[in-house]
PDB file of C-alpha atoms in Angstrom:
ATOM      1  CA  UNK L   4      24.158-171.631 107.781  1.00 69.00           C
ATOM      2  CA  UNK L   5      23.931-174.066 105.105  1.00 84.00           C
ATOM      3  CA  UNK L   6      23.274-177.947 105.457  1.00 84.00           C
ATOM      4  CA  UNK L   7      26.840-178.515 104.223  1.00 84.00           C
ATOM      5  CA  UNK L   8      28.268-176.605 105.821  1.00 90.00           C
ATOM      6  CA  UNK L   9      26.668-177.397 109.569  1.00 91.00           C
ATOM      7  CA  UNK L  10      27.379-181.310 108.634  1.00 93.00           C
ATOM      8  CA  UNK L  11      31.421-180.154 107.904  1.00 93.00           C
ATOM      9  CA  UNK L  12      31.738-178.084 111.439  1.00 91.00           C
ATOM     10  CA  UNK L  13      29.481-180.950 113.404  1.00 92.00           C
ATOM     11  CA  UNK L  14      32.432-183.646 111.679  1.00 92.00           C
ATOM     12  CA  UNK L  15      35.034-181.178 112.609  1.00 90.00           C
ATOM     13  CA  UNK L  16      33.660-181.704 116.281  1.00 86.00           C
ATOM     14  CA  UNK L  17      33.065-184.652 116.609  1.00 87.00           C
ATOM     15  CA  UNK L  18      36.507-186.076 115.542  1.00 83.00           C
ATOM     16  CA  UNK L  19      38.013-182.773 117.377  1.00 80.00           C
ATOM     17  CA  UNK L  20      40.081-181.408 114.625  1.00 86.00           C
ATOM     18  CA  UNK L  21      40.521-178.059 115.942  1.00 85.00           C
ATOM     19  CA  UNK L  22      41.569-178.915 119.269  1.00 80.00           C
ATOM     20  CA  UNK L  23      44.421-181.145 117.148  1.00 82.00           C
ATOM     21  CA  UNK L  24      45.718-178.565 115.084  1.00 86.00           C
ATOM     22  CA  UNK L  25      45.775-175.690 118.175  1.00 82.00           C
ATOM     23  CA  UNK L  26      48.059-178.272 119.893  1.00 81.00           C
ATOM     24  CA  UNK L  27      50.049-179.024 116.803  1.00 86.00           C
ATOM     25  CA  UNK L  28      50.276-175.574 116.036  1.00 87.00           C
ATOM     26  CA  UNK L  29      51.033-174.799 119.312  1.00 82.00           C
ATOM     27  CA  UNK L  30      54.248-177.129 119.219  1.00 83.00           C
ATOM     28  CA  UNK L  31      55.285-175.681 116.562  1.00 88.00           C
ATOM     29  CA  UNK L  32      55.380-172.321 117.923  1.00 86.00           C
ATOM     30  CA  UNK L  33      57.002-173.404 120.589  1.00 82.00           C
ATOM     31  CA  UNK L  34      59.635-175.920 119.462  1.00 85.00           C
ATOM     32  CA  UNK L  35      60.083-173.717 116.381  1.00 92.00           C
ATOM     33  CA  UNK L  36      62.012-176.832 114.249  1.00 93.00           C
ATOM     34  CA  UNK L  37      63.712-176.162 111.521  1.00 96.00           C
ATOM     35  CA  UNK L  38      61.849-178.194 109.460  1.00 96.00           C
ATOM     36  CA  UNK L  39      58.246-178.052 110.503  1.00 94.00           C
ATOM     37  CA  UNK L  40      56.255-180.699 108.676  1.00 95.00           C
ATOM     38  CA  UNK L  41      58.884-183.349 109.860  1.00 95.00           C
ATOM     39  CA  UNK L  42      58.570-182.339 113.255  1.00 92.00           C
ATOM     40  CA  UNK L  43      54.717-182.294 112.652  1.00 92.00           C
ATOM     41  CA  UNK L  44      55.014-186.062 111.095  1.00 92.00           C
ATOM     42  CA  UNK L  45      57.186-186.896 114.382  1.00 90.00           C
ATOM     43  CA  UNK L  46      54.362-185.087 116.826  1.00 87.00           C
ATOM     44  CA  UNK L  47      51.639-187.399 114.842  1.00 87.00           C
ATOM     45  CA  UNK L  48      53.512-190.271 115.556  1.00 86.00           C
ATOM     46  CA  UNK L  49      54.515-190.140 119.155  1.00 81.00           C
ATOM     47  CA  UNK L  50      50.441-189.667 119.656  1.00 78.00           C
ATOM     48  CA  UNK L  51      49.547-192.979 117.688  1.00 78.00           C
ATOM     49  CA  UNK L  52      52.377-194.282 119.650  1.00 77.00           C
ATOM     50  CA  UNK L  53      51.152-192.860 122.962  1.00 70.00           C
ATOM     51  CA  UNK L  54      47.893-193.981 121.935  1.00 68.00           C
ATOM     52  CA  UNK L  55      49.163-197.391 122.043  1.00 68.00           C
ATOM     53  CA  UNK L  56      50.942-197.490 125.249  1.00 65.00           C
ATOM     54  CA  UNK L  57      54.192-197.773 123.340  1.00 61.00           C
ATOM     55  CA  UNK L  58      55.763-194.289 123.986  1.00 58.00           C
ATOM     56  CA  UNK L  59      54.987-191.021 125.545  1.00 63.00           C
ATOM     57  CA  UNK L  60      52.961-188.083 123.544  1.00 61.00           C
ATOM     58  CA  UNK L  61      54.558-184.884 122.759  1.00 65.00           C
ATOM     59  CA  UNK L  62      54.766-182.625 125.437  1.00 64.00           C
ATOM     60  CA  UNK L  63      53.863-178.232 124.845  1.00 62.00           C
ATOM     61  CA  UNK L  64      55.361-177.545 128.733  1.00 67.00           C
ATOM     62  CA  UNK L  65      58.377-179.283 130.403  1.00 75.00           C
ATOM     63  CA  UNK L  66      58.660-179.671 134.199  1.00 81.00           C
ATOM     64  CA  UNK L  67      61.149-176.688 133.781  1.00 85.00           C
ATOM     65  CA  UNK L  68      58.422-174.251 132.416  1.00 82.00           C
ATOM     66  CA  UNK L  69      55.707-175.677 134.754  1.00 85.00           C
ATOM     67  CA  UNK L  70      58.079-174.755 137.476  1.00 89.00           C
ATOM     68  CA  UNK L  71      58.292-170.880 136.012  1.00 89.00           C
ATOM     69  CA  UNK L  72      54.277-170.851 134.851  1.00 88.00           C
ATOM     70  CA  UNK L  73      53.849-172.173 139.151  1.00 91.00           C
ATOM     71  CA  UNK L  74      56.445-169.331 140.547  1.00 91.00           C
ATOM     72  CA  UNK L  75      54.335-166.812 137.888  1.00 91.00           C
ATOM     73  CA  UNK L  76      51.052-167.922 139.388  1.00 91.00           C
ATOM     74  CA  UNK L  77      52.266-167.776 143.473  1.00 93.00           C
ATOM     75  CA  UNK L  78      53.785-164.245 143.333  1.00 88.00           C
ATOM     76  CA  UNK L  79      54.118-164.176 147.593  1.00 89.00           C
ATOM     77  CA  UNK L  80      55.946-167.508 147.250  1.00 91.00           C
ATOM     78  CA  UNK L  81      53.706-169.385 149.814  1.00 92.00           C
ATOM     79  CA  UNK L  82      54.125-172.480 147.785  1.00 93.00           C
ATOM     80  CA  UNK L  83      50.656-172.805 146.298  1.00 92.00           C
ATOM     81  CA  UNK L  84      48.151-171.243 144.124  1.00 92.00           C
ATOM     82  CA  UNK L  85      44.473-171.407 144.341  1.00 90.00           C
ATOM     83  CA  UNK L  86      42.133-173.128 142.279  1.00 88.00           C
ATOM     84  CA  UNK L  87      41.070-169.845 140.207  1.00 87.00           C
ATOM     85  CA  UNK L  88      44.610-169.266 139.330  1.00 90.00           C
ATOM     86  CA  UNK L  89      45.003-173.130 138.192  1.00 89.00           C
ATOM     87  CA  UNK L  90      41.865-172.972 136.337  1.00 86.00           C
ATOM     88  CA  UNK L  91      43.173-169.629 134.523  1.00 87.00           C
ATOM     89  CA  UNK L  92      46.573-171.738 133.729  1.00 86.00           C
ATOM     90  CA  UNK L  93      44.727-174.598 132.331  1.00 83.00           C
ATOM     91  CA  UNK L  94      43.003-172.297 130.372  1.00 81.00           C
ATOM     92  CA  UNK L  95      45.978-170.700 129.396  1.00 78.00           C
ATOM     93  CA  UNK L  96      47.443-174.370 128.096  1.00 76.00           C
ATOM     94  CA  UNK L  97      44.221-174.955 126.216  1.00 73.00           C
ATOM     95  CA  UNK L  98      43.143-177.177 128.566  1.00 76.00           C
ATOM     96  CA  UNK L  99      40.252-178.505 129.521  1.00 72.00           C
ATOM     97  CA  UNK L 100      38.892-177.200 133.435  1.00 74.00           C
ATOM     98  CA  UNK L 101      35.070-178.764 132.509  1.00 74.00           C
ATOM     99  CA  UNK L 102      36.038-181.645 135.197  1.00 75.00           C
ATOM    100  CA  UNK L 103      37.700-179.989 137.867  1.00 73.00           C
ATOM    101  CA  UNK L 104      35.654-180.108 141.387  1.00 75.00           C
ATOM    102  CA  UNK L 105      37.845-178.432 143.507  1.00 74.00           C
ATOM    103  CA  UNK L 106      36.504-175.999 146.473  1.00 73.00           C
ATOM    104  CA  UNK L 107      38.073-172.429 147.159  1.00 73.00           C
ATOM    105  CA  UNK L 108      39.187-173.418 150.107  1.00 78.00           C
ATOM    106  CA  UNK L 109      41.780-176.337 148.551  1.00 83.00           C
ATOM    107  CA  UNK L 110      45.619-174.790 148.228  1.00 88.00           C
ATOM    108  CA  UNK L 111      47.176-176.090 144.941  1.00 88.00           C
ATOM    109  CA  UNK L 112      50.840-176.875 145.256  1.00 92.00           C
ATOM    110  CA  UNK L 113      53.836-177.417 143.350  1.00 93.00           C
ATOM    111  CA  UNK L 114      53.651-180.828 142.691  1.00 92.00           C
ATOM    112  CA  UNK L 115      49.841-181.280 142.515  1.00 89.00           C
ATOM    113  CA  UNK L 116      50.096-178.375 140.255  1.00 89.00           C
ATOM    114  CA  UNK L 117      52.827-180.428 138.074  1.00 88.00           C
ATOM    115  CA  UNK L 118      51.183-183.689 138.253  1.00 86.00           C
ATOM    116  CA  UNK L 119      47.388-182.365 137.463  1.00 85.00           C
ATOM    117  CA  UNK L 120      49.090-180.164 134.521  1.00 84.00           C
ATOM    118  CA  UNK L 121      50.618-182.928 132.676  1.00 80.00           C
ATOM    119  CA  UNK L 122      47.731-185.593 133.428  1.00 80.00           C
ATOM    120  CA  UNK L 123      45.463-182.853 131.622  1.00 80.00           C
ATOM    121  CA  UNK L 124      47.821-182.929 128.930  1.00 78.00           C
ATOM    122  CA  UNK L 125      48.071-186.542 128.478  1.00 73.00           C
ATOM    123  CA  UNK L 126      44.434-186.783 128.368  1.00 74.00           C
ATOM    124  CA  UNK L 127      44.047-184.204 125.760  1.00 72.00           C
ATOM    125  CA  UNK L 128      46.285-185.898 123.010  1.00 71.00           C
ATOM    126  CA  UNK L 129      44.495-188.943 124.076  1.00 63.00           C
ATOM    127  CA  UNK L 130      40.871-187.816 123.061  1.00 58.00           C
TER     128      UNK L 130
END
């Protein structure tokens, strides 16, 4: 790999483009807006708003699909999932699971599983 090239991808990196545009991109998908680069101008500026403590950043899941990704995850309905299961969903989100410290013997639950899901996604626009 070339010198130029290595110094582009180490920027890229460091200032963690990619992980911005799979979550924009990701929004997109989702959302679907009829006009996409005004939703994308919108998405930009609720994170430089979040950011600064002055409004909330965009959000991929609401509590009504981390409700259905939950009931997905604890097929026998015992009201919580283990921690392999919520790794694989964080993964699934895009995600990060390089903190998590959890022991297979810990049940995740509904609301942990709600609360830990959008912290996670909070702290990923906030990077």
């Amino acid at each position: 790999m070339a010198a130029g090239e290595q110094r582009c991808r180490e920027y890229l990196q460091r200032h963690r483009i990619p992980q911005l545009l799979h979550r924009l991109a990701a929004l997109v998908l989702y959302h679907r807006p009829e006009r996409p680069r005004e939703f994308l101008i919108q998405a930009l500026e609720k994170v430089k708003a979040g950011r600064r403590a002055e409004g909330e950043y965009p959000y991929l899941m609401d509590e009504d699909n981390l409700v259905a990704m939950f009931g997905l995850l604890d097929v026998l309905g015992q009201g919580h999932i283990t921690p392999a299961q919520y790794r694989e969903a964080l993964k699934t989100l895009g995600l990060s699971t390089e903190d998590l410290q959890l022991g297979d013997d810990v049940n995740i639950t509904l609301d942990v599983f709600k609360d830990e899901v959008k912290k996670k996604m909070l702290e990923s626009w906030a990077v």
